Amino acid sequence: YNLFGHLPLLGRKRSRGETHKARARRAREGFFERYCRGHGLDVGYGGDPVVPGVVGWDFEHGDAQLLRGLDDRSFDFVYSSHLLEHLPDCEKALRNWWRVLRPGGYLILYLPHRDLYEKKTRLPSRFNSDHKHFFLPDRDEPPDTLGLAPLLERILPGLRLVYCKTC
């Protein structure tokens, strides 16, 4: 969807992806009511927006690491599912995603857990040659694995981790 009226661009149509697969579980858990309220941005939405009315950002809108053209502090929540592992500079991406988030807003990230998905410790990925990083929730394991909580705490001032779940 574009930023100007939520019309599909470049022939992009709604598609069922990772976000759709988790919709029923998230609804049961109260995820949408708790975290996806207000004006939201779905980075890397791939035609599968997390909630209706969210602003979708994908290839046709520009670099997901930079979010050029989006104003600082303009979204109540920023959601991204299965994108961060594809980006060469996670820190740059996270800083910009944080930049467009309003104070008190939610940064919502879904990532493949290294030990549950890959079941190996070194790149390349078994399943996706475009993966640049593996992730664990709680610890870095160089050279290929980033700990999500330690990474966020290192680079995002004022961050308060509210919820972390392994599915």
PDB file of C-alpha atoms in Angstrom:
ATOM      1  CA  TYR A   1       0.000   0.000   0.000  1.00  0.00           C
ATOM      2  CA  ASN A   2       1.222   3.466  -0.641  1.00  0.00           C
ATOM      3  CA  LEU A   3       1.324   6.293   1.824  1.00  0.00           C
ATOM      4  CA  PHE A   4      -1.232   8.255  -0.175  1.00  0.00           C
ATOM      5  CA  GLY A   5      -4.588   6.562   0.166  1.00  0.00           C
ATOM      6  CA  HIS A   6      -3.597   2.937   0.692  1.00  0.00           C
ATOM      7  CA  LEU A   7      -3.820   1.874  -2.961  1.00  0.00           C
ATOM      8  CA  PRO A   8      -1.797  -1.064  -4.248  1.00  0.00           C
ATOM      9  CA  LEU A   9       1.368  -0.091  -6.087  1.00  0.00           C
ATOM     10  CA  LEU A  10       3.229  -1.922  -8.831  1.00  0.00           C
ATOM     11  CA  GLY A  11       0.514  -4.543  -9.049  1.00  0.00           C
ATOM     12  CA  ARG A  12       0.947  -5.670  -5.426  1.00  0.00           C
ATOM     13  CA  LYS A  13      -2.055  -7.594  -4.199  1.00  0.00           C
ATOM     14  CA  ARG A  14      -2.965  -8.879  -0.794  1.00  0.00           C
ATOM     15  CA  SER A  15      -1.291 -12.188  -0.137  1.00  0.00           C
ATOM     16  CA  ARG A  16      -1.257 -14.634   2.717  1.00  0.00           C
ATOM     17  CA  GLY A  17       2.127 -14.770   4.401  1.00  0.00           C
ATOM     18  CA  GLU A  18       3.623 -15.079   7.870  1.00  0.00           C
ATOM     19  CA  THR A  19       1.283 -12.463   9.306  1.00  0.00           C
ATOM     20  CA  HIS A  20      -1.827 -14.311   8.138  1.00  0.00           C
ATOM     21  CA  LYS A  21      -0.576 -17.623   9.553  1.00  0.00           C
ATOM     22  CA  ALA A  22      -0.417 -16.168  13.079  1.00  0.00           C
ATOM     23  CA  ARG A  23      -3.668 -14.159  12.946  1.00  0.00           C
ATOM     24  CA  ALA A  24      -5.883 -16.604  14.903  1.00  0.00           C
ATOM     25  CA  ARG A  25      -3.314 -17.100  17.681  1.00  0.00           C
ATOM     26  CA  ARG A  26      -2.724 -13.368  17.976  1.00  0.00           C
ATOM     27  CA  ALA A  27      -6.463 -12.686  18.153  1.00  0.00           C
ATOM     28  CA  ARG A  28      -6.854 -15.242  20.985  1.00  0.00           C
ATOM     29  CA  GLU A  29      -3.968 -13.607  22.862  1.00  0.00           C
ATOM     30  CA  GLY A  30      -5.412 -10.082  22.542  1.00  0.00           C
ATOM     31  CA  PHE A  31      -2.377  -8.986  20.515  1.00  0.00           C
ATOM     32  CA  PHE A  32      -4.240  -6.658  18.148  1.00  0.00           C
ATOM     33  CA  GLU A  33      -6.146  -4.807  20.887  1.00  0.00           C
ATOM     34  CA  ARG A  34      -3.021  -4.454  23.024  1.00  0.00           C
ATOM     35  CA  TYR A  35      -0.332  -3.501  20.505  1.00  0.00           C
ATOM     36  CA  CYS A  36      -1.891  -2.529  17.158  1.00  0.00           C
ATOM     37  CA  ARG A  37      -3.960   0.490  18.106  1.00  0.00           C
ATOM     38  CA  GLY A  38      -3.830   3.811  16.330  1.00  0.00           C
ATOM     39  CA  HIS A  39      -1.785   4.754  13.294  1.00  0.00           C
ATOM     40  CA  GLY A  40       0.542   1.889  12.362  1.00  0.00           C
ATOM     41  CA  LEU A  41       3.354   1.085   9.956  1.00  0.00           C
ATOM     42  CA  ASP A  42       3.945  -2.457   8.657  1.00  0.00           C
ATOM     43  CA  VAL A  43       7.526  -2.621   7.346  1.00  0.00           C
ATOM     44  CA  GLY A  44       8.013  -5.375   4.791  1.00  0.00           C
ATOM     45  CA  TYR A  45       4.321  -6.218   4.728  1.00  0.00           C
ATOM     46  CA  GLY A  46       4.490  -8.063   1.412  1.00  0.00           C
ATOM     47  CA  GLY A  47       0.786  -7.593   0.714  1.00  0.00           C
ATOM     48  CA  ASP A  48      -0.162  -9.186   4.078  1.00  0.00           C
ATOM     49  CA  PRO A  49      -0.878  -6.225   6.407  1.00  0.00           C
ATOM     50  CA  VAL A  50      -0.960  -6.922  10.133  1.00  0.00           C
ATOM     51  CA  VAL A  51      -4.253  -5.019  10.575  1.00  0.00           C
ATOM     52  CA  PRO A  52      -6.606  -3.181   8.208  1.00  0.00           C
ATOM     53  CA  GLY A  53      -5.713   0.447   7.612  1.00  0.00           C
ATOM     54  CA  VAL A  54      -2.042   0.096   8.490  1.00  0.00           C
ATOM     55  CA  VAL A  55       0.472   1.876   6.247  1.00  0.00           C
ATOM     56  CA  GLY A  56       2.424  -0.779   4.364  1.00  0.00           C
ATOM     57  CA  TRP A  57       6.084  -0.240   3.459  1.00  0.00           C
ATOM     58  CA  ASP A  58       7.813  -2.556   1.000  1.00  0.00           C
ATOM     59  CA  PHE A  59      10.263  -2.543  -1.928  1.00  0.00           C
ATOM     60  CA  GLU A  60       8.319  -0.060  -3.978  1.00  0.00           C
ATOM     61  CA  HIS A  61       8.394   2.517  -1.167  1.00  0.00           C
ATOM     62  CA  GLY A  62      12.148   2.548  -0.692  1.00  0.00           C
ATOM     63  CA  ASP A  63      14.819   1.195   1.607  1.00  0.00           C
ATOM     64  CA  ALA A  64      13.306  -0.380   4.734  1.00  0.00           C
ATOM     65  CA  GLN A  65      16.474   0.460   6.645  1.00  0.00           C
ATOM     66  CA  LEU A  66      15.963   4.198   6.068  1.00  0.00           C
ATOM     67  CA  LEU A  67      12.207   4.852   5.728  1.00  0.00           C
ATOM     68  CA  ARG A  68      12.968   8.039   3.810  1.00  0.00           C
ATOM     69  CA  GLY A  69      10.006  10.355   3.603  1.00  0.00           C
ATOM     70  CA  LEU A  70       8.397   9.224   6.856  1.00  0.00           C
ATOM     71  CA  ASP A  71       8.248  11.821   9.615  1.00  0.00           C
ATOM     72  CA  ASP A  72       9.790  11.242  13.018  1.00  0.00           C
ATOM     73  CA  ARG A  73       7.370  10.170  15.746  1.00  0.00           C
ATOM     74  CA  SER A  74       4.496   9.655  13.319  1.00  0.00           C
ATOM     75  CA  PHE A  75       3.271   6.115  14.185  1.00  0.00           C
ATOM     76  CA  ASP A  76       1.671   4.541  17.251  1.00  0.00           C
ATOM     77  CA  PHE A  77       3.133   1.163  16.337  1.00  0.00           C
ATOM     78  CA  VAL A  78       5.714  -0.157  13.922  1.00  0.00           C
ATOM     79  CA  TYR A  79       5.389  -3.827  12.996  1.00  0.00           C
ATOM     80  CA  SER A  80       7.770  -5.996  11.008  1.00  0.00           C
ATOM     81  CA  SER A  81       7.576  -9.730  10.441  1.00  0.00           C
ATOM     82  CA  HIS A  82      10.430 -11.753   8.980  1.00  0.00           C
ATOM     83  CA  LEU A  83      12.288  -8.843   7.436  1.00  0.00           C
ATOM     84  CA  LEU A  84      15.114  -7.878   9.803  1.00  0.00           C
ATOM     85  CA  GLU A  85      17.076 -11.069   9.085  1.00  0.00           C
ATOM     86  CA  HIS A  86      17.280  -9.997   5.418  1.00  0.00           C
ATOM     87  CA  LEU A  87      18.705  -6.525   6.039  1.00  0.00           C
ATOM     88  CA  PRO A  88      22.448  -5.916   5.960  1.00  0.00           C
ATOM     89  CA  ASP A  89      22.395  -3.252   8.705  1.00  0.00           C
ATOM     90  CA  CYS A  90      19.995  -4.212  11.490  1.00  0.00           C
ATOM     91  CA  GLU A  91      21.097  -1.336  13.684  1.00  0.00           C
ATOM     92  CA  LYS A  92      20.344   1.276  11.023  1.00  0.00           C
ATOM     93  CA  ALA A  93      16.942  -0.296  10.362  1.00  0.00           C
ATOM     94  CA  LEU A  94      15.984  -0.483  14.030  1.00  0.00           C
ATOM     95  CA  ARG A  95      17.102   3.085  14.695  1.00  0.00           C
ATOM     96  CA  ASN A  96      14.918   4.339  11.836  1.00  0.00           C
ATOM     97  CA  TRP A  97      11.953   2.196  12.833  1.00  0.00           C
ATOM     98  CA  TRP A  98      12.345   3.651  16.346  1.00  0.00           C
ATOM     99  CA  ARG A  99      12.682   7.162  14.866  1.00  0.00           C
ATOM    100  CA  VAL A 100       9.206   7.050  13.266  1.00  0.00           C
ATOM    101  CA  LEU A 101       7.612   5.627  16.423  1.00  0.00           C
ATOM    102  CA  ARG A 102       5.814   7.979  18.797  1.00  0.00           C
ATOM    103  CA  PRO A 103       6.897   7.999  22.441  1.00  0.00           C
ATOM    104  CA  GLY A 104       4.995   5.238  24.215  1.00  0.00           C
ATOM    105  CA  GLY A 105       4.404   3.394  20.947  1.00  0.00           C
ATOM    106  CA  TYR A 106       5.187  -0.246  20.214  1.00  0.00           C
ATOM    107  CA  LEU A 107       7.963  -1.639  18.060  1.00  0.00           C
ATOM    108  CA  ILE A 108       6.761  -5.151  17.186  1.00  0.00           C
ATOM    109  CA  LEU A 109       9.241  -7.593  15.672  1.00  0.00           C
ATOM    110  CA  TYR A 110       8.782 -11.169  14.517  1.00  0.00           C
ATOM    111  CA  LEU A 111      11.965 -13.045  13.653  1.00  0.00           C
ATOM    112  CA  PRO A 112      12.952 -16.644  13.014  1.00  0.00           C
ATOM    113  CA  HIS A 113      14.527 -18.153  16.140  1.00  0.00           C
ATOM    114  CA  ARG A 114      17.891 -19.583  15.166  1.00  0.00           C
ATOM    115  CA  ASP A 115      17.605 -22.803  17.160  1.00  0.00           C
ATOM    116  CA  LEU A 116      13.998 -23.526  16.200  1.00  0.00           C
ATOM    117  CA  TYR A 117      14.218 -22.549  12.525  1.00  0.00           C
ATOM    118  CA  GLU A 118      17.784 -23.028  11.349  1.00  0.00           C
ATOM    119  CA  LYS A 119      19.024 -25.521  13.925  1.00  0.00           C
ATOM    120  CA  LYS A 120      22.575 -24.447  13.122  1.00  0.00           C
ATOM    121  CA  THR A 121      24.848 -21.654  14.314  1.00  0.00           C
ATOM    122  CA  ARG A 122      26.554 -20.376  11.152  1.00  0.00           C
ATOM    123  CA  LEU A 123      25.391 -18.792   7.941  1.00  0.00           C
ATOM    124  CA  PRO A 124      24.360 -19.488   5.260  1.00  0.00           C
ATOM    125  CA  SER A 125      20.767 -20.239   6.104  1.00  0.00           C
ATOM    126  CA  ARG A 126      19.452 -23.680   5.230  1.00  0.00           C
ATOM    127  CA  PHE A 127      16.188 -22.248   3.955  1.00  0.00           C
ATOM    128  CA  ASN A 128      16.826 -18.728   2.640  1.00  0.00           C
ATOM    129  CA  SER A 129      20.059 -17.663   1.001  1.00  0.00           C
ATOM    130  CA  ASP A 130      19.115 -14.012   1.558  1.00  0.00           C
ATOM    131  CA  HIS A 131      19.323 -14.212   5.374  1.00  0.00           C
ATOM    132  CA  LYS A 132      22.128 -11.989   6.661  1.00  0.00           C
ATOM    133  CA  HIS A 133      21.732 -12.798  10.380  1.00  0.00           C
ATOM    134  CA  PHE A 134      20.400 -15.381  12.781  1.00  0.00           C
ATOM    135  CA  PHE A 135      18.574 -14.304  15.957  1.00  0.00           C
ATOM    136  CA  LEU A 136      18.199 -15.505  19.523  1.00  0.00           C
ATOM    137  CA  PRO A 137      16.012 -13.654  22.026  1.00  0.00           C
ATOM    138  CA  ASP A 138      18.573 -13.202  24.777  1.00  0.00           C
ATOM    139  CA  ARG A 139      22.191 -13.397  23.628  1.00  0.00           C
ATOM    140  CA  ASP A 140      24.620 -12.623  20.858  1.00  0.00           C
ATOM    141  CA  GLU A 141      26.690 -15.488  19.482  1.00  0.00           C
ATOM    142  CA  PRO A 142      29.136 -13.992  16.983  1.00  0.00           C
ATOM    143  CA  PRO A 143      29.777 -14.023  14.171  1.00  0.00           C
ATOM    144  CA  ASP A 144      26.303 -14.764  12.737  1.00  0.00           C
ATOM    145  CA  THR A 145      23.799 -14.594  15.619  1.00  0.00           C
ATOM    146  CA  LEU A 146      22.407 -11.424  17.146  1.00  0.00           C
ATOM    147  CA  GLY A 147      20.616 -11.395  20.465  1.00  0.00           C
ATOM    148  CA  LEU A 148      17.475  -9.360  19.947  1.00  0.00           C
ATOM    149  CA  ALA A 149      17.095  -7.995  23.501  1.00  0.00           C
ATOM    150  CA  PRO A 150      20.795  -7.078  23.834  1.00  0.00           C
ATOM    151  CA  LEU A 151      20.774  -5.465  20.383  1.00  0.00           C
ATOM    152  CA  LEU A 152      17.711  -3.347  21.149  1.00  0.00           C
ATOM    153  CA  GLU A 153      19.078  -2.296  24.535  1.00  0.00           C
ATOM    154  CA  ARG A 154      22.424  -1.270  22.967  1.00  0.00           C
ATOM    155  CA  ILE A 155      21.011   0.943  20.253  1.00  0.00           C
ATOM    156  CA  LEU A 156      17.583   2.260  21.279  1.00  0.00           C
ATOM    157  CA  PRO A 157      17.563   4.874  24.037  1.00  0.00           C
ATOM    158  CA  GLY A 158      14.547   4.730  26.290  1.00  0.00           C
ATOM    159  CA  LEU A 159      13.562   1.237  25.189  1.00  0.00           C
ATOM    160  CA  ARG A 160      11.488  -0.797  27.607  1.00  0.00           C
ATOM    161  CA  LEU A 161      11.084  -4.404  26.547  1.00  0.00           C
ATOM    162  CA  VAL A 162       7.451  -5.256  27.231  1.00  0.00           C
ATOM    163  CA  TYR A 163       7.029  -8.727  25.811  1.00  0.00           C
ATOM    164  CA  CYS A 164       9.186 -11.411  24.265  1.00  0.00           C
ATOM    165  CA  LYS A 165       7.814 -14.799  23.294  1.00  0.00           C
ATOM    166  CA  THR A 166       9.257 -17.812  21.519  1.00  0.00           C
ATOM    167  CA  CYS A 167       6.668 -19.484  19.292  1.00  0.00           C
TER     168      CYS A 167
END
